[in-house]
PDB file of C-alpha atoms in Angstrom:
ATOM      1  CA  MET A   1     218.840  26.756  33.018  1.00 53.00           C
ATOM      2  CA  LYS A   2     221.694  27.894  30.764  1.00 52.00           C
ATOM      3  CA  SER A   3     221.004  29.416  27.378  1.00 53.00           C
ATOM      4  CA  ASP A   4     222.547  27.898  24.259  1.00 52.00           C
ATOM      5  CA  SER A   5     225.217  30.604  24.030  1.00 49.00           C
ATOM      6  CA  GLU A   6     226.068  30.313  27.743  1.00 52.00           C
ATOM      7  CA  SER A   7     226.452  26.540  27.636  1.00 53.00           C
ATOM      8  CA  ARG A   8     228.606  26.563  24.476  1.00 52.00           C
ATOM      9  CA  LYS A   9     230.784  29.561  25.291  1.00 57.00           C
ATOM     10  CA  ASN A  10     233.416  27.535  27.147  1.00 63.00           C
ATOM     11  CA  HIS A  11     233.554  24.691  24.606  1.00 65.00           C
ATOM     12  CA  ILE A  12     236.751  24.754  22.606  1.00 68.00           C
ATOM     13  CA  PHE A  13     236.432  23.627  18.993  1.00 63.00           C
ATOM     14  CA  PHE A  14     239.641  22.112  17.669  1.00 66.00           C
ATOM     15  CA  LYS A  15     238.430  21.125  14.247  1.00 69.00           C
ATOM     16  CA  ARG A  16     235.183  20.940  12.254  1.00 71.00           C
ATOM     17  CA  GLU A  17     235.032  18.638   9.242  1.00 70.00           C
ATOM     18  CA  ILE A  18     232.208  18.531   6.695  1.00 69.00           C
ATOM     19  CA  PHE A  19     232.103  15.063   5.137  1.00 68.00           C
ATOM     20  CA  GLU A  20     229.148  15.316   2.810  1.00 67.00           C
ATOM     21  CA  THR A  21     226.780  18.020   1.646  1.00 70.00           C
ATOM     22  CA  THR A  22     223.378  17.142   0.184  1.00 70.00           C
ATOM     23  CA  LYS A  23     220.411  19.310  -0.779  1.00 71.00           C
ATOM     24  CA  ASN A  24     219.088  19.188   2.801  1.00 73.00           C
ATOM     25  CA  VAL A  25     221.959  18.471   5.193  1.00 71.00           C
ATOM     26  CA  ASN A  26     225.686  18.576   5.934  1.00 72.00           C
ATOM     27  CA  LEU A  27     227.248  15.601   7.693  1.00 77.00           C
ATOM     28  CA  LYS A  28     229.951  16.870  10.022  1.00 80.00           C
ATOM     29  CA  ILE A  29     232.417  15.782  12.682  1.00 83.00           C
ATOM     30  CA  GLU A  30     233.506  18.233  15.394  1.00 79.00           C
ATOM     31  CA  HIS A  31     236.473  17.775  17.686  1.00 81.00           C
ATOM     32  CA  LEU A  32     235.967  19.733  20.885  1.00 80.00           C
ATOM     33  CA  LYS A  33     236.752  20.100  24.530  1.00 78.00           C
ATOM     34  CA  LEU A  34     233.641  20.407  26.712  1.00 76.00           C
ATOM     35  CA  ASN A  35     233.197  22.519  29.842  1.00 76.00           C
ATOM     36  CA  ASN A  36     233.928  19.446  31.979  1.00 78.00           C
ATOM     37  CA  SER A  37     237.337  19.116  30.201  1.00 79.00           C
ATOM     38  CA  SER A  38     236.415  15.936  28.344  1.00 81.00           C
ATOM     39  CA  ILE A  39     237.620  15.824  24.768  1.00 82.00           C
ATOM     40  CA  GLY A  40     235.579  14.138  22.122  1.00 82.00           C
ATOM     41  CA  ARG A  41     234.757  13.640  18.508  1.00 83.00           C
ATOM     42  CA  TYR A  42     231.074  14.234  17.817  1.00 81.00           C
ATOM     43  CA  GLY A  43     229.199  13.459  14.607  1.00 83.00           C
ATOM     44  CA  SER A  44     226.103  15.421  13.725  1.00 82.00           C
ATOM     45  CA  ILE A  45     223.781  16.508  10.967  1.00 80.00           C
ATOM     46  CA  ASP A  46     223.648  20.223  10.162  1.00 81.00           C
ATOM     47  CA  HIS A  47     220.139  20.986   8.838  1.00 83.00           C
ATOM     48  CA  ASN A  48     218.490  24.156   7.446  1.00 88.00           C
ATOM     49  CA  GLY A  49     215.407  23.505   9.548  1.00 91.00           C
ATOM     50  CA  SER A  50     211.960  22.448   8.487  1.00 95.00           C
ATOM     51  CA  THR A  51     208.266  23.075   8.934  1.00 98.00           C
ATOM     52  CA  MET A  52     205.247  20.911   9.740  1.00 98.00           C
ATOM     53  CA  VAL A  53     201.531  21.626   9.532  1.00 98.00           C
ATOM     54  CA  ILE A  54     198.321  20.191  10.919  1.00 98.00           C
ATOM     55  CA  ALA A  55     195.927  21.048   8.086  1.00 98.00           C
ATOM     56  CA  LYS A  56     192.170  20.707   8.718  1.00 97.00           C
ATOM     57  CA  ASN A  57     189.252  20.941   6.327  1.00 97.00           C
ATOM     58  CA  GLU A  58     185.733  22.239   7.098  1.00 95.00           C
ATOM     59  CA  GLN A  59     184.635  18.703   8.054  1.00 96.00           C
ATOM     60  CA  GLU A  60     187.314  18.682  10.802  1.00 96.00           C
ATOM     61  CA  LYS A  61     189.363  16.054   8.943  1.00 98.00           C
ATOM     62  CA  ILE A  62     193.150  16.405   9.159  1.00 98.00           C
ATOM     63  CA  ILE A  63     195.602  15.659   6.356  1.00 98.00           C
ATOM     64  CA  VAL A  64     197.997  12.826   7.085  1.00 98.00           C
ATOM     65  CA  LEU A  65     200.539  11.762   4.489  1.00 97.00           C
ATOM     66  CA  ASN A  66     201.548   8.188   3.820  1.00 97.00           C
ATOM     67  CA  GLN A  67     205.083   8.862   2.628  1.00 95.00           C
ATOM     68  CA  TYR A  68     207.986   6.583   1.799  1.00 92.00           C
ATOM     69  CA  ARG A  69     211.033   7.430   3.930  1.00 90.00           C
ATOM     70  CA  PHE A  70     214.321   6.091   2.593  1.00 86.00           C
ATOM     71  CA  PRO A  71     216.306   5.974   5.880  1.00 85.00           C
ATOM     72  CA  VAL A  72     213.805   3.573   7.513  1.00 91.00           C
ATOM     73  CA  GLU A  73     212.728   1.881   4.257  1.00 92.00           C
ATOM     74  CA  GLU A  74     209.041   2.186   5.153  1.00 93.00           C
ATOM     75  CA  TYR A  75     205.963   4.194   4.401  1.00 95.00           C
ATOM     76  CA  ILE A  76     205.362   6.494   7.382  1.00 96.00           C
ATOM     77  CA  LEU A  77     202.179   8.320   8.377  1.00 98.00           C
ATOM     78  CA  GLU A  78     203.042  11.937   9.149  1.00 98.00           C
ATOM     79  CA  PHE A  79     201.773  15.489   8.869  1.00 98.00           C
ATOM     80  CA  PRO A  80     202.854  17.517   5.814  1.00 98.00           C
ATOM     81  CA  SER A  81     206.327  18.958   6.289  1.00 96.00           C
ATOM     82  CA  GLY A  82     209.287  20.283   4.373  1.00 94.00           C
ATOM     83  CA  THR A  83     212.801  21.647   4.505  1.00 93.00           C
ATOM     84  CA  ILE A  84     213.439  25.396   4.633  1.00 94.00           C
ATOM     85  CA  LYS A  85     215.367  26.536   1.559  1.00 91.00           C
ATOM     86  CA  ASN A  86     218.266  28.989   2.034  1.00 85.00           C
ATOM     87  CA  ASN A  87     216.929  32.167   3.724  1.00 87.00           C
ATOM     88  CA  GLU A  88     213.264  31.289   3.265  1.00 94.00           C
ATOM     89  CA  LYS A  89     210.877  32.166   6.115  1.00 97.00           C
ATOM     90  CA  PRO A  90     209.184  29.164   7.798  1.00 97.00           C
ATOM     91  CA  ILE A  91     205.714  30.457   6.840  1.00 98.00           C
ATOM     92  CA  SER A  92     206.756  30.550   3.166  1.00 97.00           C
ATOM     93  CA  THR A  93     208.121  27.028   3.430  1.00 97.00           C
ATOM     94  CA  ILE A  94     204.966  25.549   4.909  1.00 97.00           C
ATOM     95  CA  ARG A  95     202.697  27.333   2.411  1.00 96.00           C
ATOM     96  CA  ARG A  96     204.805  25.927  -0.452  1.00 95.00           C
ATOM     97  CA  GLU A  97     205.110  22.440   1.028  1.00 95.00           C
ATOM     98  CA  LEU A  98     201.393  22.095   1.791  1.00 96.00           C
ATOM     99  CA  ILE A  99     200.508  22.846  -1.826  1.00 95.00           C
ATOM    100  CA  GLU A 100     203.387  20.771  -3.226  1.00 93.00           C
ATOM    101  CA  GLU A 101     202.730  17.661  -1.129  1.00 93.00           C
ATOM    102  CA  THR A 102     198.938  17.716  -0.842  1.00 95.00           C
ATOM    103  CA  GLY A 103     197.430  20.037  -3.445  1.00 94.00           C
ATOM    104  CA  TYR A 104     195.743  22.008  -0.628  1.00 96.00           C
ATOM    105  CA  SER A 105     196.243  25.487   0.772  1.00 96.00           C
ATOM    106  CA  SER A 106     194.843  27.748   3.486  1.00 97.00           C
ATOM    107  CA  LYS A 107     194.429  31.458   4.036  1.00 95.00           C
ATOM    108  CA  SER A 108     195.078  31.007   7.771  1.00 94.00           C
ATOM    109  CA  PHE A 109     198.249  29.638   9.358  1.00 97.00           C
ATOM    110  CA  LYS A 110     198.867  29.877  13.112  1.00 97.00           C
ATOM    111  CA  TYR A 111     202.410  29.418  14.454  1.00 98.00           C
ATOM    112  CA  PHE A 112     202.968  27.052  17.400  1.00 96.00           C
ATOM    113  CA  GLY A 113     206.694  27.376  18.008  1.00 97.00           C
ATOM    114  CA  GLU A 114     209.390  24.844  17.259  1.00 96.00           C
ATOM    115  CA  ILE A 115     210.649  21.468  18.362  1.00 96.00           C
ATOM    116  CA  PHE A 116     213.926  19.599  17.939  1.00 94.00           C
ATOM    117  CA  GLU A 117     213.354  16.187  16.420  1.00 86.00           C
ATOM    118  CA  SER A 118     216.663  14.515  17.344  1.00 88.00           C
ATOM    119  CA  PRO A 119     218.988  16.951  19.166  1.00 87.00           C
ATOM    120  CA  SER A 120     221.429  14.186  20.074  1.00 84.00           C
ATOM    121  CA  TYR A 121     222.707  14.142  16.486  1.00 83.00           C
ATOM    122  CA  SER A 122     220.943  16.909  14.521  1.00 87.00           C
ATOM    123  CA  ASN A 123     220.305  20.647  14.892  1.00 86.00           C
ATOM    124  CA  GLU A 124     217.062  20.464  12.861  1.00 91.00           C
ATOM    125  CA  ARG A 125     214.391  22.831  14.199  1.00 95.00           C
ATOM    126  CA  ILE A 126     210.863  22.010  13.083  1.00 97.00           C
ATOM    127  CA  HIS A 127     208.555  25.056  12.963  1.00 98.00           C
ATOM    128  CA  LEU A 128     204.953  24.067  13.710  1.00 98.00           C
ATOM    129  CA  PHE A 129     201.818  25.511  12.093  1.00 98.00           C
ATOM    130  CA  LEU A 130     198.073  24.896  12.228  1.00 98.00           C
ATOM    131  CA  ALA A 131     196.039  25.593   9.075  1.00 98.00           C
ATOM    132  CA  ASN A 132     192.242  25.629   9.234  1.00 95.00           C
ATOM    133  CA  ASN A 133     189.672  25.607   6.428  1.00 95.00           C
ATOM    134  CA  ILE A 134     192.021  24.173   3.835  1.00 97.00           C
ATOM    135  CA  PHE A 135     190.878  24.223   0.221  1.00 96.00           C
ATOM    136  CA  LYS A 136     191.936  22.550  -2.998  1.00 94.00           C
ATOM    137  CA  GLU A 137     194.578  24.733  -4.657  1.00 87.00           C
ATOM    138  CA  THR A 138     194.193  25.546  -8.353  1.00 79.00           C
ATOM    139  CA  ASN A 139     197.831  26.600  -8.856  1.00 73.00           C
ATOM    140  CA  LEU A 140     199.579  23.335  -8.086  1.00 64.00           C
ATOM    141  CA  LEU A 141     203.323  23.030  -7.583  1.00 59.00           C
ATOM    142  CA  ASP A 142     205.371  20.112  -8.869  1.00 62.00           C
ATOM    143  CA  LYS A 143     206.134  17.433  -6.322  1.00 63.00           C
ATOM    144  CA  ASP A 144     209.767  16.559  -5.661  1.00 62.00           C
ATOM    145  CA  ASP A 145     210.913  13.678  -7.866  1.00 64.00           C
ATOM    146  CA  ASP A 146     212.086  11.659  -4.852  1.00 64.00           C
ATOM    147  CA  GLU A 147     208.765  11.775  -2.957  1.00 68.00           C
ATOM    148  CA  GLU A 148     206.142   9.029  -2.960  1.00 81.00           C
ATOM    149  CA  ILE A 149     203.135  10.484  -1.131  1.00 90.00           C
ATOM    150  CA  GLU A 150     199.529   9.429  -0.575  1.00 94.00           C
ATOM    151  CA  VAL A 151     197.228  12.117   0.897  1.00 96.00           C
ATOM    152  CA  LEU A 152     194.791  10.808   3.518  1.00 97.00           C
ATOM    153  CA  PHE A 153     192.213  12.510   5.753  1.00 98.00           C
ATOM    154  CA  PHE A 154     191.539  11.352   9.312  1.00 98.00           C
ATOM    155  CA  SER A 155     189.540  12.582  12.277  1.00 98.00           C
ATOM    156  CA  LYS A 156     191.381  13.744  15.368  1.00 98.00           C
ATOM    157  CA  GLU A 157     190.190  10.603  17.183  1.00 98.00           C
ATOM    158  CA  LYS A 158     191.446   8.298  14.423  1.00 98.00           C
ATOM    159  CA  ILE A 159     194.883   9.967  14.510  1.00 98.00           C
ATOM    160  CA  ARG A 160     195.006   9.493  18.284  1.00 98.00           C
ATOM    161  CA  ASP A 161     194.102   5.808  17.836  1.00 98.00           C
ATOM    162  CA  LEU A 162     196.777   5.361  15.139  1.00 98.00           C
ATOM    163  CA  ILE A 163     199.368   6.851  17.509  1.00 98.00           C
ATOM    164  CA  TYR A 164     198.337   4.682  20.472  1.00 98.00           C
ATOM    165  CA  SER A 165     198.281   1.532  18.317  1.00 98.00           C
ATOM    166  CA  GLY A 166     201.812   2.233  17.044  1.00 98.00           C
ATOM    167  CA  VAL A 167     200.827   2.799  13.411  1.00 98.00           C
ATOM    168  CA  ILE A 168     201.954   6.444  13.501  1.00 98.00           C
ATOM    169  CA  LYS A 169     205.632   6.344  14.532  1.00 97.00           C
ATOM    170  CA  ASP A 170     206.940   9.729  13.385  1.00 96.00           C
ATOM    171  CA  SER A 171     208.119  11.524  16.532  1.00 95.00           C
ATOM    172  CA  ALA A 172     207.480  15.057  15.234  1.00 96.00           C
ATOM    173  CA  THR A 173     203.929  14.157  14.182  1.00 98.00           C
ATOM    174  CA  ILE A 174     203.229  12.608  17.588  1.00 97.00           C
ATOM    175  CA  ALA A 175     204.751  15.509  19.548  1.00 97.00           C
ATOM    176  CA  PHE A 176     202.951  18.170  17.521  1.00 97.00           C
ATOM    177  CA  PHE A 177     199.602  16.333  17.656  1.00 98.00           C
ATOM    178  CA  PHE A 178     199.628  16.188  21.452  1.00 97.00           C
ATOM    179  CA  LYS A 179     201.020  19.715  21.784  1.00 96.00           C
ATOM    180  CA  VAL A 180     197.883  21.135  20.129  1.00 95.00           C
ATOM    181  CA  TYR A 181     195.418  18.308  20.831  1.00 94.00           C
ATOM    182  CA  ASP A 182     192.938  20.524  22.720  1.00 91.00           C
ATOM    183  CA  LEU A 183     193.037  23.146  19.942  1.00 89.00           C
ATOM    184  CA  ILE A 184     192.266  20.908  16.980  1.00 88.00           C
TER     185      ILE A 184
END
């Protein structure tokens, strides 16, 4: 299997255009010649990366957010997550986001690697964490103005049932849940 640098080293970039920059992403078009000599115009989303956490309390209940997502115009059940700001470390991001979105914190975060959510059109890397023994935080952070979030608690079995029944549709939540299923 080729590494990222090996597979891209023979690609020739003719032009890179940034069409729009928002607080989280850049929308870009790249014109390039691939290793197989095909020439194409490829649109993608350039993302800072993000974090996601499975946060459990002492009763073994896991936080699931019911959050409105503008691109799909629906409320989506998902684990707490957030975008990495500038040169922030993923652990700092998830600590901040857990408090900001849920009002909970933990003294223990375990790292479980990263996943790509949609590598066909985005370079977003989602860093995965497990937080046990969460507690209500006294020093709350302000929620983002554009977030509508309801904090729910479910058992591991209920989350599995919500995935199998199609209620939980978020791909990162589903992938992370089954990645650590035996550990939660």
